[in-house]
Protein backbone atom coordinates (compact mmCIF):
# COMPACT_ATOMS: atom_id res chain seq x y z
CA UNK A 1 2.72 68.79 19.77
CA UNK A 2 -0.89 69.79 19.29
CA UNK A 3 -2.21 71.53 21.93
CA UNK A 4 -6.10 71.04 22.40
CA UNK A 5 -8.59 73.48 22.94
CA UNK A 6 -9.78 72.89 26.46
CA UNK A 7 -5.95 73.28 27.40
CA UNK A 8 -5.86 76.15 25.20
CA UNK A 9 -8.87 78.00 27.18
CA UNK A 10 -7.31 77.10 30.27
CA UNK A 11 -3.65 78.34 29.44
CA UNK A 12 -5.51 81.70 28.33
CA UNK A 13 -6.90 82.27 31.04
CA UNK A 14 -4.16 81.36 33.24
CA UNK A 15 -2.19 84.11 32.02
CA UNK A 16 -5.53 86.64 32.22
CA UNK A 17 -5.64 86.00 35.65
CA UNK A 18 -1.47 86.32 36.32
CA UNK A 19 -1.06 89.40 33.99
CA UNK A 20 -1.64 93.39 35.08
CA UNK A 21 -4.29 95.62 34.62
CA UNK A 22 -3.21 97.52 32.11
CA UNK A 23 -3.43 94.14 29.92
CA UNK A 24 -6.51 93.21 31.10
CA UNK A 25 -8.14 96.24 30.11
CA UNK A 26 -6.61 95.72 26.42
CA UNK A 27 -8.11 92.36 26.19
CA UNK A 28 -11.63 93.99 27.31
CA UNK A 29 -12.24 92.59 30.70
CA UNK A 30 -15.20 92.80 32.41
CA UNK A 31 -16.12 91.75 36.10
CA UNK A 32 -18.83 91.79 37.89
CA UNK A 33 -19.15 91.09 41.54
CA UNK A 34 -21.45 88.36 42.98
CA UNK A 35 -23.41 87.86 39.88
CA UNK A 36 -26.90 86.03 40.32
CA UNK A 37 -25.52 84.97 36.89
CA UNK A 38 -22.96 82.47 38.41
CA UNK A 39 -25.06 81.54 41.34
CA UNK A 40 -27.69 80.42 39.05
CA UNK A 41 -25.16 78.82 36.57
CA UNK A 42 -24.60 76.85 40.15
CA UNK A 43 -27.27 75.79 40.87
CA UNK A 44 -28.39 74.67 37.89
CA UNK A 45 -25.46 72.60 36.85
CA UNK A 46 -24.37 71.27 40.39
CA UNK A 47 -24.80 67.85 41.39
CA UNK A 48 -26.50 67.31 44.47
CA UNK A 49 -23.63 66.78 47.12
CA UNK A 50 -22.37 69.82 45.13
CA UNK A 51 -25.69 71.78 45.67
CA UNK A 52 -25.14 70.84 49.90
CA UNK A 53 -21.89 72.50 49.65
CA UNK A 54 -23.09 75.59 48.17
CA UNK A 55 -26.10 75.66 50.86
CA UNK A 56 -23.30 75.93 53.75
CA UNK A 57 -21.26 78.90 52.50
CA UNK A 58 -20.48 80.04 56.27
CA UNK A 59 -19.38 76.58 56.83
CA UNK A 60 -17.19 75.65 53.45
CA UNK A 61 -16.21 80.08 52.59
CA UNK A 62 -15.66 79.05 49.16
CA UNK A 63 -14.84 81.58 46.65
CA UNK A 64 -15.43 81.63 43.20
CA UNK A 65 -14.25 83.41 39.99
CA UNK A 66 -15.75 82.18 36.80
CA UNK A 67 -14.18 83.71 33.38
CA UNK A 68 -16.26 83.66 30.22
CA UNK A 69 -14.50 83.99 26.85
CA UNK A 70 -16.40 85.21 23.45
CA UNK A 71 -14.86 86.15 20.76
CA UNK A 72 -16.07 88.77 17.66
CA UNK A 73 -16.41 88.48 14.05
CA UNK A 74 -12.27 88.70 13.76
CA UNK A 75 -11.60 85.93 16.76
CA UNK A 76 -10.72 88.33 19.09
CA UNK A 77 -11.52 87.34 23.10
CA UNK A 78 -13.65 89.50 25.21
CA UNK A 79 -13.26 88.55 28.97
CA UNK A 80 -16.16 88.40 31.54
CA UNK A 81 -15.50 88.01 35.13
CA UNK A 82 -18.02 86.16 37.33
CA UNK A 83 -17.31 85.96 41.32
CA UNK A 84 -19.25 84.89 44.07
CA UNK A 85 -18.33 85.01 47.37
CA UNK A 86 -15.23 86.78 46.47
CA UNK A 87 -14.11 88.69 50.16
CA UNK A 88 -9.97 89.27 50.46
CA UNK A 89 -10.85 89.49 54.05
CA UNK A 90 -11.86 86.25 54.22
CA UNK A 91 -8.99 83.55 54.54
CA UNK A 92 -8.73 80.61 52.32
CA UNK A 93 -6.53 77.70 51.47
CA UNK A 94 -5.12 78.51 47.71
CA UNK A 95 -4.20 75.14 47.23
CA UNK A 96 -2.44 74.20 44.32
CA UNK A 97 -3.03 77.65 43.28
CA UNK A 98 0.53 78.98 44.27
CA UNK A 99 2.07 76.60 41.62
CA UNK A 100 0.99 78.67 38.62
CA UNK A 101 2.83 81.98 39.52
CA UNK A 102 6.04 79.75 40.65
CA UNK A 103 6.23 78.34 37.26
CA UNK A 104 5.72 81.39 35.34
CA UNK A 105 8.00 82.82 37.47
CA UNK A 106 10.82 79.85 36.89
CA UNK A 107 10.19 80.81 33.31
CA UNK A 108 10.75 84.60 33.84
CA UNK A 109 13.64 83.90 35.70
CA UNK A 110 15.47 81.13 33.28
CA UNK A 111 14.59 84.07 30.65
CA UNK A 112 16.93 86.54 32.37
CA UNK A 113 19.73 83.69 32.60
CA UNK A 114 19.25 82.93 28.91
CA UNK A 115 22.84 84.61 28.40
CA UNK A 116 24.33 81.93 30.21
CA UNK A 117 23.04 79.17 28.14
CA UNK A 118 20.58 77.95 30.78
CA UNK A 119 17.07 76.90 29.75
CA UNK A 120 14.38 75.03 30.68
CA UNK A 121 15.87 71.99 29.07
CA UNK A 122 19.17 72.18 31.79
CA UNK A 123 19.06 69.65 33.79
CA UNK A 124 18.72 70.88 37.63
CA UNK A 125 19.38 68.29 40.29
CA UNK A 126 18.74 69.25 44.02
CA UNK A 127 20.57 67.96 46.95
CA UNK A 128 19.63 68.72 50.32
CA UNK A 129 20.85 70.75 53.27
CA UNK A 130 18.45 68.98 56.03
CA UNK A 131 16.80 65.95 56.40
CA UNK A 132 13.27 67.29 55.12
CA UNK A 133 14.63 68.39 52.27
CA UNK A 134 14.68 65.75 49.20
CA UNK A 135 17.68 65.05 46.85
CA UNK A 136 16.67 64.51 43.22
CA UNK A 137 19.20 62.90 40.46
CA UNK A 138 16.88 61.85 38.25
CA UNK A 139 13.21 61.75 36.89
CA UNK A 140 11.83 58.80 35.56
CA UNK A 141 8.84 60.94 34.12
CA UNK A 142 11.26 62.79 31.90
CA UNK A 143 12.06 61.64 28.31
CA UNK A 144 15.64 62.20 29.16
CA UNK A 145 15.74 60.50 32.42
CA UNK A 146 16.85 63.65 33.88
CA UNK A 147 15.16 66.34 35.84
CA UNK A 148 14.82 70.00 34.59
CA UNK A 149 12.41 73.35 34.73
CA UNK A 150 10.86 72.01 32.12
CA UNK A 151 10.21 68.83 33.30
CA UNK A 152 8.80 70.23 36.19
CA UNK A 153 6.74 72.70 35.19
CA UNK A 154 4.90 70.08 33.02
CA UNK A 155 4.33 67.88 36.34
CA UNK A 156 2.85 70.81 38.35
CA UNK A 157 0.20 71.20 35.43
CA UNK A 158 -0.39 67.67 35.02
CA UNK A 159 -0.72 66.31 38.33
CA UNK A 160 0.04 69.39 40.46
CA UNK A 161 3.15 67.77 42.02
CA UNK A 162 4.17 68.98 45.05
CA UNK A 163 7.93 67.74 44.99
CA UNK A 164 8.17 69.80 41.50
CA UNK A 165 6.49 72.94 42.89
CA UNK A 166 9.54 72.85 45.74
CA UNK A 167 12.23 72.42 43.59
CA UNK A 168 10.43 75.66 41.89
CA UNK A 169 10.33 77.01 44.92
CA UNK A 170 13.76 76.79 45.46
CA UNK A 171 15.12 78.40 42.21
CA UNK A 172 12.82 81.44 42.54
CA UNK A 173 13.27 81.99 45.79
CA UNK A 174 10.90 83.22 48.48
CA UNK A 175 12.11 87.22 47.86
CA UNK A 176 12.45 86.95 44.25
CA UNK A 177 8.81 85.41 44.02
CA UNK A 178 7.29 88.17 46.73
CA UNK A 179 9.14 91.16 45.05
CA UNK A 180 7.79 90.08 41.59
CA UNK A 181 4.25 89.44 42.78
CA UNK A 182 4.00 92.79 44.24
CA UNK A 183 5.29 94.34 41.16
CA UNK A 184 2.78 93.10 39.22
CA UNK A 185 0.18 94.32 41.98
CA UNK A 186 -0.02 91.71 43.77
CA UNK A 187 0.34 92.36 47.31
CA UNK A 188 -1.99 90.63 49.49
């Protein structure tokens, strides 16, 4: 399967954002902090119920980081961070954002249990130990019929499925996701 470029980018900097520091200083990352640069890239580009969003930031607290990748004479990236509005103080709803680390985490984790013949091909079915809780026996999305890490991984980037993000959730666990995250410096 050909991957295209725009899901190329995207994947790249997926894993900038996810990785440590000392690898993003050997890809040559740069941030800067509330650029007039990405305001202005905002304003100019936005549509105009985008622009009335932008003109409320005390009412909507968005937060943006904007990554810029160019590349020298022998194709290798240089990184530039852009954020606006960027305040750990200052709550805000992730969103879907908390699927990325739980799948690259599922990954990590089925890498460690390699030894035992499980990958992300296995097919995992869930049953359930309370009434919120769903069972799943099959996947009619799958190829195979059958669900499995891989399976759900590719639905959490697709469509940003919930139900697959759970059943992530599940095999990671909440401790092994937590002690990871704040291994890799992640501890807010």
């Amino acid at each position: 399967m050909e991957i295209s470029r725009p899901i190329l980018i995207t994947c790249v900097l997926v894993l900038v954002m996810f990785t440590s520091k000392a690898f993003e200083t050997f890809l040559m990352v740069k941030s800067y902090q509330d650029t007039t640069f990405l305001r202005n890239l905002l304003i100019s580009k936005a549509s105009d119920s985008l622009k009335s969003i932008l003109a409320k930031p005390e009412v909507f607290r968005y937060q943006l980081i904007y990554t810029r990748i160019d590349r020298d004479k022998r194709n290798r990236p240089t990184f530039t961070n852009y954020q606006f509005r960027l305040n750990k103080n200052e709550y805000f709803n992730p969103a879907s954002m908390v699927k990325m680390p739980a799948a690259f985490l599922a990954l990590q984790k089925l890498n460690q249990l390699s030894s035992t013949g499980v990958d992300k091909y296995t097919t995992m079915v869930a049953d359930s130990s309370y009434p919120r809780q769903t069972v799943v026996m099959k996947d009619s999305s799958a190829q195979s019929g059958l669900p499995s890490m891989a399976q759900y991984i590719k639905k959490i980037f697709l469509v940003s499925d919930n139900d697959a993000y759970n059943r992530l959730y599940e095999f990671n666990g909440q401790q092994f996701m937590n002690e990871k995250l704040w291994q890799m410096g992640y501890i807010d």
